[in-house]
Amino acid sequence: MGAQQVRDDFVRLYGAEPEGVWAAPGRVNLIGEHTDYNDGFVMPFALPHTAVAAVARRTDGLLRLHSADVEGGVTQLRLDDLAPETDKGWTAYPAGVVWALREAGHPVTGADIHLASTVPAGAGLSSSAALEVVVALALNDLYELGLKGWQLARLCQRAENVYVGAPVGIMDQTASACCTDGHALFLDTRDLSQKQIPFDLAAEGMRLLVVDTRVKHEHSTGEYGKRRAGCEKGAALLGVDALRDVPYAELDAALERLGDDEEVRRLVRHVVTEDERVERVVALLESGDTRAIGPVLTEGHASLRDDFRISCPELDLVVDTALAAGALGARMTGGGFGGSAIVLTEAADVDTVTKAVEEAFAAAGFTAPRVFEAVPSPGARRIG
C-alpha cells in the first residue's frame, strides 16, 4: 500500500492534505510463544506487510477514523467520550491508542486518520498491533511527544489490554515499533532490553515461509485468557513473580511441587522450555549455525500443541507436511487456535514444500492456505 494512495484517499475523505503518512509492520515470531506475559524471552521480526496511516491533527476534541479495509464511512468520536471496552469494532484499536496517550497525560487534542493495511487480519501476524503502533507513532511525531519506540509499545499494549479488553503481552507492539531491517529482535519482556540479531536467510540459501491457514483466531475470547490465568496460577503456586523466574535446570523439581494440577503443570512446562528454546536459537544464530534452529522450531510446535494446547488440525498439518517434504523445521506462530505457521526450508525446496502443503490442505478438505516468504523488514517509520 503506497504512501501516495493513502494520502490521496485521505484528501478525498477529509477534504484536506494530511500532515504525514506513517507505516508500521506486522510481525512473525521466530520463537518464544506465550512467554511475553510471563516476563520471558521472545524473538520476533517485522514483515514487509504494513498498516499505513495518513494523519492530521485536530484541535476540537474530535477523532475521525476511516479504514480502506472495512466497509463503511468515517467514524467520528469525541475524545472525552472514549472509555474502555465501549467499542467492539476495528476502531477500538486506534481509538484505544488515543485514549491511552491522553490517560498518560499527553496533550492529544484530536485527529483525522485514514488507514489501510496489507497485514492479513486474523492470521496471527499482529495486524492489530500494526494498527495501534502506526497511530501511536504518527501522533507522537505530530504532537512532538518525544516517546521512544518501547514507550509507544507500552502505551499500545495498555490500549489493547484495557481499552480493547484483550490480555496480550508486550511482544507484538514492540516488534512493530522496534524491529530493524534484516534482523530478528531478541527481546526480554521483563525489562524490555533488546538485541538485534542478524537474520539474513537468503544469504545462506534458506527461506522462511509463512503459511496462513486462514483459520481465524481471536485474542479477546476466553481461551487466551485462560492460558494466561493458568500461567499466573503456576507462578503463584511456585512462589515466583513470573514463570520466567523458574530456572530451566530446576523445571522437574518445580513440576513436582505443582502436584497433580496437570493443566498448570503443562502450561509451566511450555513456558520454561520455550524460554530456553529462545536462548538456544539466539546462540545458534550468533554462532552462524542457522540451519540448526530448524529442530528447535519444531520442538516449539510440539510444546504448543501438546502442553499449551493451542494448535489446531490445520496448523499441525502444515508442520507435519512441511517436515515430510524436507523442511528444516516448522511451527505454529502467534496466539494460536488458527492463524499461521512458519516453515524454515532450503531455498531450493520452497516450491516442493509449498506444493506439498497446498495438496495436503486440498486432500483434507481445508480452505486453501496462503503461503508467502517472510523477509525481516523495518519497524515503524514515517514514509511520507
Short mmCIF file of C-alpha atoms in Angstrom, two decimals:
data_model
loop_
_atom_site.label_atom_id
_atom_site.label_comp_id
_atom_site.label_asym_id
_atom_site.label_seq_id
_atom_site.Cartn_x
_atom_site.Cartn_y
_atom_site.Cartn_z
CA MET A 1 0.00 0.00 0.00
CA GLY A 2 1.79 3.13 -1.22
CA ALA A 3 2.01 6.35 0.76
CA GLN A 4 0.63 8.36 -2.16
CA GLN A 5 -2.51 6.22 -2.44
CA VAL A 6 -3.25 6.57 1.26
CA ARG A 7 -2.55 10.32 1.08
CA ASP A 8 -4.90 10.70 -1.91
CA ASP A 9 -7.65 8.76 -0.14
CA PHE A 10 -7.23 10.98 2.93
CA VAL A 11 -7.74 14.09 0.79
CA ARG A 12 -10.84 12.55 -0.79
CA LEU A 13 -12.29 11.68 2.64
CA TYR A 14 -11.43 14.78 4.63
CA GLY A 15 -11.02 17.50 2.01
CA ALA A 16 -7.51 18.50 3.10
CA GLU A 17 -3.95 17.21 2.95
CA PRO A 18 -2.67 15.01 5.80
CA GLU A 19 0.33 16.20 7.77
CA GLY A 20 2.18 12.98 7.03
CA VAL A 21 1.98 9.27 6.26
CA TRP A 22 3.36 6.54 8.51
CA ALA A 23 3.75 2.75 8.31
CA ALA A 24 4.03 0.04 10.98
CA PRO A 25 4.60 -3.64 10.18
CA GLY A 26 3.04 -6.88 11.20
CA ARG A 27 5.40 -9.44 12.66
CA VAL A 28 6.30 -13.09 12.66
CA ASN A 29 7.57 -14.58 15.88
CA LEU A 30 10.51 -16.85 15.13
CA ILE A 31 10.48 -18.44 18.58
CA GLY A 32 9.14 -17.57 22.03
CA GLU A 33 5.37 -18.10 22.13
CA HIS A 34 3.21 -17.16 25.13
CA THR A 35 6.35 -16.19 27.04
CA ASP A 36 5.85 -12.43 26.82
CA TYR A 37 3.17 -12.15 29.50
CA ASN A 38 5.32 -14.42 31.68
CA ASP A 39 8.21 -11.89 31.67
CA GLY A 40 10.17 -14.18 29.34
CA PHE A 41 12.07 -14.05 26.07
CA VAL A 42 10.72 -13.63 22.54
CA MET A 43 12.28 -13.31 19.11
CA PRO A 44 10.05 -11.66 16.51
CA PHE A 45 10.93 -9.91 13.29
CA ALA A 46 8.96 -7.40 11.22
CA LEU A 47 7.22 -8.34 7.99
CA PRO A 48 7.11 -6.24 4.82
CA HIS A 49 3.31 -6.16 5.29
CA THR A 50 2.29 -2.89 6.98
CA ALA A 51 -0.53 -0.79 8.31
CA VAL A 52 -0.29 2.68 6.75
CA ALA A 53 -1.88 5.81 8.21
CA ALA A 54 -2.34 9.31 6.82
CA VAL A 55 -2.97 11.64 9.75
CA ALA A 56 -3.68 15.28 10.53
CA ARG A 57 -4.17 16.94 13.90
CA ARG A 58 -7.43 18.49 15.10
CA THR A 59 -7.94 20.97 17.93
CA ASP A 60 -11.66 20.42 18.63
CA GLY A 61 -11.58 17.18 20.64
CA LEU A 62 -12.80 15.01 17.76
CA LEU A 63 -11.27 11.79 16.43
CA ARG A 64 -12.30 10.81 12.90
CA LEU A 65 -11.35 7.34 11.68
CA HIS A 66 -11.61 5.57 8.37
CA SER A 67 -10.21 2.29 7.05
CA ALA A 68 -9.84 1.30 3.41
CA ASP A 69 -10.21 -2.32 4.53
CA VAL A 70 -13.58 -2.10 6.29
CA GLU A 71 -16.97 -1.34 4.76
CA GLY A 72 -18.47 1.96 5.88
CA GLY A 73 -17.79 5.64 6.11
CA VAL A 74 -15.88 7.83 8.53
CA THR A 75 -16.43 7.12 12.24
CA GLN A 76 -16.46 10.24 14.42
CA LEU A 77 -15.74 10.01 18.16
CA ARG A 78 -15.39 12.59 20.91
CA LEU A 79 -12.14 12.24 22.83
CA ASP A 80 -13.90 12.95 26.12
CA ASP A 81 -16.27 10.03 25.47
CA LEU A 82 -13.56 7.41 24.90
CA ALA A 83 -13.85 4.68 27.54
CA PRO A 84 -12.53 1.11 27.87
CA GLU A 85 -14.49 -1.73 26.26
CA THR A 86 -17.18 0.54 24.80
CA ASP A 87 -16.21 -0.31 21.22
CA LYS A 88 -16.08 -3.87 19.87
CA GLY A 89 -15.20 -2.92 16.28
CA TRP A 90 -11.94 -2.21 14.47
CA THR A 91 -12.00 1.42 15.63
CA ALA A 92 -11.25 0.28 19.18
CA TYR A 93 -7.58 -0.19 18.24
CA PRO A 94 -6.77 3.35 17.03
CA ALA A 95 -9.22 4.94 19.48
CA GLY A 96 -7.64 2.95 22.30
CA VAL A 97 -4.24 4.39 21.45
CA VAL A 98 -5.60 7.95 21.62
CA TRP A 99 -7.26 7.10 24.94
CA ALA A 100 -4.01 5.63 26.32
CA LEU A 101 -1.97 8.65 25.24
CA ARG A 102 -4.41 11.03 26.91
CA GLU A 103 -4.62 8.84 30.04
CA ALA A 104 -0.84 9.10 30.28
CA GLY A 105 -1.09 12.88 30.21
CA HIS A 106 -0.09 13.56 26.63
CA PRO A 107 -1.84 16.56 25.05
CA VAL A 108 -3.61 14.95 22.09
CA THR A 109 -6.48 17.24 21.01
CA GLY A 110 -7.90 15.22 18.11
CA ALA A 111 -7.03 13.74 14.74
CA ASP A 112 -8.26 12.78 11.31
CA ILE A 113 -6.92 9.33 10.41
CA HIS A 114 -7.19 7.20 7.29
CA LEU A 115 -5.80 3.66 7.49
CA ALA A 116 -5.01 0.89 5.04
CA SER A 117 -3.27 -2.39 5.81
CA THR A 118 -1.64 -5.26 3.97
CA VAL A 119 -1.16 -7.29 7.18
CA PRO A 120 -3.50 -10.31 6.92
CA ALA A 121 -6.12 -9.99 9.65
CA GLY A 122 -6.67 -12.99 11.93
CA ALA A 123 -3.53 -14.72 10.67
CA GLY A 124 -1.53 -14.38 13.89
CA LEU A 125 0.72 -11.75 12.30
CA SER A 126 -0.23 -8.86 14.61
CA SER A 127 -2.50 -6.84 12.36
CA SER A 128 -3.98 -5.15 15.43
CA ALA A 129 -0.58 -4.18 16.84
CA ALA A 130 0.38 -2.68 13.48
CA LEU A 131 -2.77 -0.51 13.57
CA GLU A 132 -2.01 0.61 17.11
CA VAL A 133 1.66 1.37 16.53
CA VAL A 134 1.17 3.32 13.30
CA VAL A 135 -1.35 5.59 15.02
CA ALA A 136 0.85 5.98 18.09
CA LEU A 137 3.91 6.87 16.01
CA ALA A 138 2.00 9.39 13.90
CA LEU A 139 0.58 11.16 16.96
CA ASN A 140 3.96 11.01 18.71
CA ASP A 141 5.52 12.82 15.75
CA LEU A 142 2.73 15.31 15.13
CA TYR A 143 2.29 16.26 18.78
CA GLU A 144 6.07 16.15 19.41
CA LEU A 145 5.64 13.87 22.41
CA GLY A 146 9.23 12.58 22.29
CA LEU A 147 8.33 8.99 23.14
CA LYS A 148 10.74 6.17 22.28
CA GLY A 149 9.70 3.02 20.43
CA TRP A 150 9.48 0.93 23.58
CA GLN A 151 7.34 3.59 25.26
CA LEU A 152 4.94 3.65 22.32
CA ALA A 153 4.78 -0.15 22.55
CA ARG A 154 3.83 0.04 26.23
CA LEU A 155 1.06 2.53 25.51
CA CYS A 156 -0.25 0.38 22.66
CA GLN A 157 -0.25 -2.68 24.90
CA ARG A 158 -2.25 -0.74 27.50
CA ALA A 159 -4.70 0.28 24.78
CA GLU A 160 -5.24 -3.35 23.81
CA ASN A 161 -5.31 -4.70 27.38
CA VAL A 162 -7.59 -2.08 28.91
CA TYR A 163 -9.46 -0.34 26.09
CA VAL A 164 -9.97 -3.31 23.75
CA GLY A 165 -10.03 -5.88 26.55
CA ALA A 166 -7.53 -8.36 25.10
CA PRO A 167 -4.92 -9.71 27.58
CA VAL A 168 -1.97 -9.58 25.18
CA GLY A 169 1.69 -9.30 26.16
CA ILE A 170 4.17 -6.67 25.01
CA MET A 171 5.83 -8.55 22.13
CA ASP A 172 3.65 -7.60 19.18
CA GLN A 173 3.70 -3.87 19.76
CA THR A 174 7.44 -3.85 20.50
CA ALA A 175 8.19 -5.81 17.35
CA SER A 176 6.16 -3.41 15.22
CA ALA A 177 7.76 -0.36 16.82
CA CYS A 178 11.36 -1.51 17.23
CA CYS A 179 12.39 -4.19 14.71
CA THR A 180 15.07 -3.38 12.14
CA ASP A 181 15.67 -4.49 8.58
CA GLY A 182 17.48 -7.84 8.20
CA HIS A 183 17.33 -8.72 11.91
CA ALA A 184 15.29 -10.64 14.45
CA LEU A 185 14.64 -8.87 17.75
CA PHE A 186 15.76 -10.71 20.89
CA LEU A 187 13.55 -9.08 23.50
CA ASP A 188 13.50 -9.54 27.26
CA THR A 189 9.89 -8.72 28.04
CA ARG A 190 10.63 -8.04 31.71
CA ASP A 191 12.96 -5.08 31.30
CA LEU A 192 12.36 -4.51 27.54
CA SER A 193 16.08 -4.79 26.82
CA GLN A 194 16.62 -5.53 23.15
CA LYS A 195 19.29 -7.06 20.96
CA GLN A 196 19.11 -7.05 17.18
CA ILE A 197 20.26 -10.46 15.87
CA PRO A 198 21.32 -10.62 12.19
CA PHE A 199 18.89 -12.87 10.34
CA ASP A 200 19.59 -12.97 6.61
CA LEU A 201 18.38 -16.37 5.46
CA ALA A 202 18.67 -15.57 1.75
CA ALA A 203 22.42 -15.05 2.08
CA GLU A 204 22.70 -18.59 3.48
CA GLY A 205 20.48 -20.25 0.88
CA MET A 206 17.40 -20.60 3.08
CA ARG A 207 13.90 -19.18 3.24
CA LEU A 208 11.29 -18.79 5.96
CA LEU A 209 7.76 -19.33 4.69
CA VAL A 210 4.60 -18.15 6.41
CA VAL A 211 1.60 -20.40 5.86
CA ASP A 212 -1.62 -18.58 6.71
CA THR A 213 -4.14 -21.36 7.37
CA ARG A 214 -6.99 -18.86 7.01
CA VAL A 215 -8.41 -20.20 10.26
CA LYS A 216 -9.29 -17.05 12.21
CA HIS A 217 -8.30 -16.60 15.80
CA GLU A 218 -9.49 -14.02 18.30
CA HIS A 219 -7.32 -13.00 21.25
CA SER A 220 -10.03 -11.40 23.33
CA THR A 221 -12.06 -14.60 23.53
CA GLY A 222 -11.72 -16.85 26.54
CA GLU A 223 -9.08 -19.43 25.66
CA TYR A 224 -6.15 -17.00 25.52
CA GLY A 225 -7.20 -15.51 28.84
CA LYS A 226 -7.48 -18.97 30.38
CA ARG A 227 -3.89 -19.80 29.43
CA ARG A 228 -2.65 -16.54 30.88
CA ALA A 229 -4.57 -17.08 34.12
CA GLY A 230 -3.18 -20.62 34.35
CA CYS A 231 0.37 -19.33 33.97
CA GLU A 232 -0.22 -16.76 36.70
CA LYS A 233 -1.60 -19.50 38.94
CA GLY A 234 1.51 -21.59 38.31
CA ALA A 235 3.79 -18.69 39.22
CA ALA A 236 1.81 -18.07 42.42
CA LEU A 237 1.95 -21.74 43.41
CA LEU A 238 5.72 -21.77 42.84
CA GLY A 239 6.21 -18.52 44.76
CA VAL A 240 7.77 -16.58 41.89
CA ASP A 241 6.84 -13.26 40.32
CA ALA A 242 6.52 -14.85 36.88
CA LEU A 243 7.32 -18.17 35.22
CA ARG A 244 10.40 -16.55 33.75
CA ASP A 245 11.90 -16.97 37.24
CA VAL A 246 11.74 -20.78 37.13
CA PRO A 247 15.22 -21.94 36.00
CA TYR A 248 15.21 -24.49 33.19
CA ALA A 249 17.59 -26.71 35.17
CA GLU A 250 15.05 -26.81 38.03
CA LEU A 251 11.97 -27.48 35.89
CA ASP A 252 11.47 -31.08 37.03
CA ALA A 253 11.56 -30.06 40.68
CA ALA A 254 9.13 -27.22 40.01
CA LEU A 255 6.70 -29.57 38.29
CA GLU A 256 6.88 -31.93 41.27
CA ARG A 257 5.91 -29.06 43.56
CA LEU A 258 2.78 -28.44 41.46
CA GLY A 259 1.48 -31.89 42.37
CA ASP A 260 -1.44 -33.26 40.39
CA ASP A 261 -2.64 -30.00 38.79
CA GLU A 262 -1.96 -31.34 35.31
CA GLU A 263 -3.20 -28.30 33.42
CA VAL A 264 -0.94 -25.90 35.30
CA ARG A 265 1.97 -28.34 35.01
CA ARG A 266 1.61 -28.36 31.22
CA LEU A 267 1.47 -24.57 31.00
CA VAL A 268 4.51 -24.16 33.23
CA ARG A 269 6.48 -26.76 31.27
CA HIS A 270 5.80 -24.99 28.00
CA VAL A 271 6.80 -21.52 29.20
CA VAL A 272 10.02 -22.64 30.91
CA THR A 273 11.15 -24.80 27.99
CA GLU A 274 10.16 -22.13 25.46
CA ASP A 275 12.35 -19.53 27.17
CA GLU A 276 15.22 -21.99 26.92
CA ARG A 277 14.48 -22.53 23.23
CA VAL A 278 14.68 -18.79 22.57
CA GLU A 279 18.11 -18.65 24.21
CA ARG A 280 19.21 -21.66 22.16
CA VAL A 281 18.13 -20.05 18.90
CA VAL A 282 19.96 -16.82 19.77
CA ALA A 283 23.14 -18.79 20.49
CA LEU A 284 22.85 -20.75 17.24
CA LEU A 285 22.28 -17.63 15.14
CA GLU A 286 25.14 -15.77 16.78
CA SER A 287 27.47 -18.73 16.15
CA GLY A 288 26.45 -18.88 12.48
CA ASP A 289 24.77 -22.29 12.76
CA THR A 290 21.47 -21.09 11.33
CA ARG A 291 20.25 -24.41 9.92
CA ALA A 292 20.38 -25.91 13.40
CA ILE A 293 17.49 -23.72 14.55
CA GLY A 294 15.09 -25.86 12.48
CA PRO A 295 14.70 -28.69 15.02
CA VAL A 296 14.30 -26.11 17.81
CA LEU A 297 11.36 -24.55 15.96
CA THR A 298 9.79 -28.00 15.59
CA GLU A 299 10.27 -28.69 19.31
CA GLY A 300 8.43 -25.44 19.99
CA HIS A 301 5.46 -26.60 17.93
CA ALA A 302 5.22 -29.88 19.83
CA SER A 303 5.19 -27.95 23.10
CA LEU A 304 2.47 -25.57 21.90
CA ARG A 305 0.44 -28.49 20.58
CA ASP A 306 0.80 -30.90 23.49
CA ASP A 307 1.44 -28.75 26.56
CA PHE A 308 -0.14 -25.38 25.79
CA ARG A 309 -2.80 -27.00 23.59
CA ILE A 310 -3.41 -24.07 21.27
CA SER A 311 -2.73 -25.67 17.90
CA CYS A 312 -5.42 -26.90 15.50
CA PRO A 313 -5.64 -29.57 12.76
CA GLU A 314 -4.69 -27.10 10.03
CA LEU A 315 -1.55 -25.90 11.84
CA ASP A 316 -0.49 -29.46 12.66
CA LEU A 317 -0.99 -30.44 9.02
CA VAL A 318 1.30 -27.61 7.85
CA VAL A 319 4.05 -28.67 10.23
CA ASP A 320 3.82 -32.40 9.57
CA THR A 321 3.57 -31.99 5.80
CA ALA A 322 6.39 -29.47 5.54
CA LEU A 323 8.74 -31.66 7.58
CA ALA A 324 7.86 -34.71 5.49
CA ALA A 325 8.62 -32.68 2.35
CA GLY A 326 12.12 -31.85 3.57
CA ALA A 327 11.74 -28.64 5.57
CA LEU A 328 14.43 -27.90 8.18
CA GLY A 329 11.86 -27.02 10.84
CA ALA A 330 8.33 -25.73 11.30
CA ARG A 331 5.97 -24.50 13.98
CA MET A 332 2.79 -22.56 14.56
CA THR A 333 3.35 -18.88 15.33
CA GLY A 334 1.20 -16.34 17.10
CA GLY A 335 -1.54 -16.69 19.69
CA GLY A 336 -2.87 -20.00 18.42
CA PHE A 337 -6.27 -21.56 17.68
CA GLY A 338 -5.65 -20.86 13.99
CA GLY A 339 -3.57 -18.25 12.26
CA SER A 340 -0.21 -19.09 10.70
CA ALA A 341 2.70 -21.50 10.81
CA ILE A 342 6.29 -20.80 9.80
CA VAL A 343 8.46 -23.19 7.81
CA LEU A 344 12.25 -22.99 7.57
CA THR A 345 13.47 -24.56 4.35
CA GLU A 346 16.33 -24.62 1.91
CA ALA A 347 15.73 -22.13 -0.91
CA ALA A 348 15.80 -24.98 -3.43
CA ASP A 349 12.95 -26.75 -1.60
CA VAL A 350 10.48 -23.84 -1.40
CA ASP A 351 8.35 -24.98 -4.32
CA THR A 352 8.33 -28.61 -3.18
CA VAL A 353 7.29 -27.73 0.36
CA THR A 354 4.68 -25.21 -0.77
CA LYS A 355 3.12 -27.68 -3.21
CA ALA A 356 3.04 -30.43 -0.58
CA VAL A 357 1.24 -28.20 1.92
CA GLU A 358 -1.27 -26.97 -0.65
CA GLU A 359 -2.03 -30.52 -1.79
CA ALA A 360 -2.38 -31.74 1.80
CA PHE A 361 -4.92 -28.98 2.54
CA ALA A 362 -6.89 -29.84 -0.58
CA ALA A 363 -6.91 -33.54 0.31
CA ALA A 364 -8.15 -32.73 3.83
CA GLY A 365 -10.91 -30.51 2.51
CA PHE A 366 -9.46 -27.41 4.19
CA THR A 367 -9.59 -23.90 2.74
CA ALA A 368 -6.53 -23.30 0.55
CA PRO A 369 -3.73 -21.71 2.61
CA ARG A 370 -1.89 -18.53 1.72
CA VAL A 371 1.89 -19.08 1.52
CA PHE A 372 4.45 -16.29 1.31
CA GLU A 373 8.08 -15.65 2.18
CA ALA A 374 8.83 -13.78 5.41
CA VAL A 375 11.62 -11.25 4.93
CA PRO A 376 12.92 -9.42 8.04
CA SER A 377 11.87 -5.82 7.42
CA PRO A 378 12.00 -2.36 9.05
CA GLY A 379 9.88 -1.38 12.01
CA ALA A 380 7.52 1.59 12.26
CA ARG A 381 8.58 4.71 10.39
CA ARG A 382 7.39 7.81 8.58
CA ILE A 383 7.05 7.19 4.84
CA GLY A 384 5.56 10.42 3.51
#
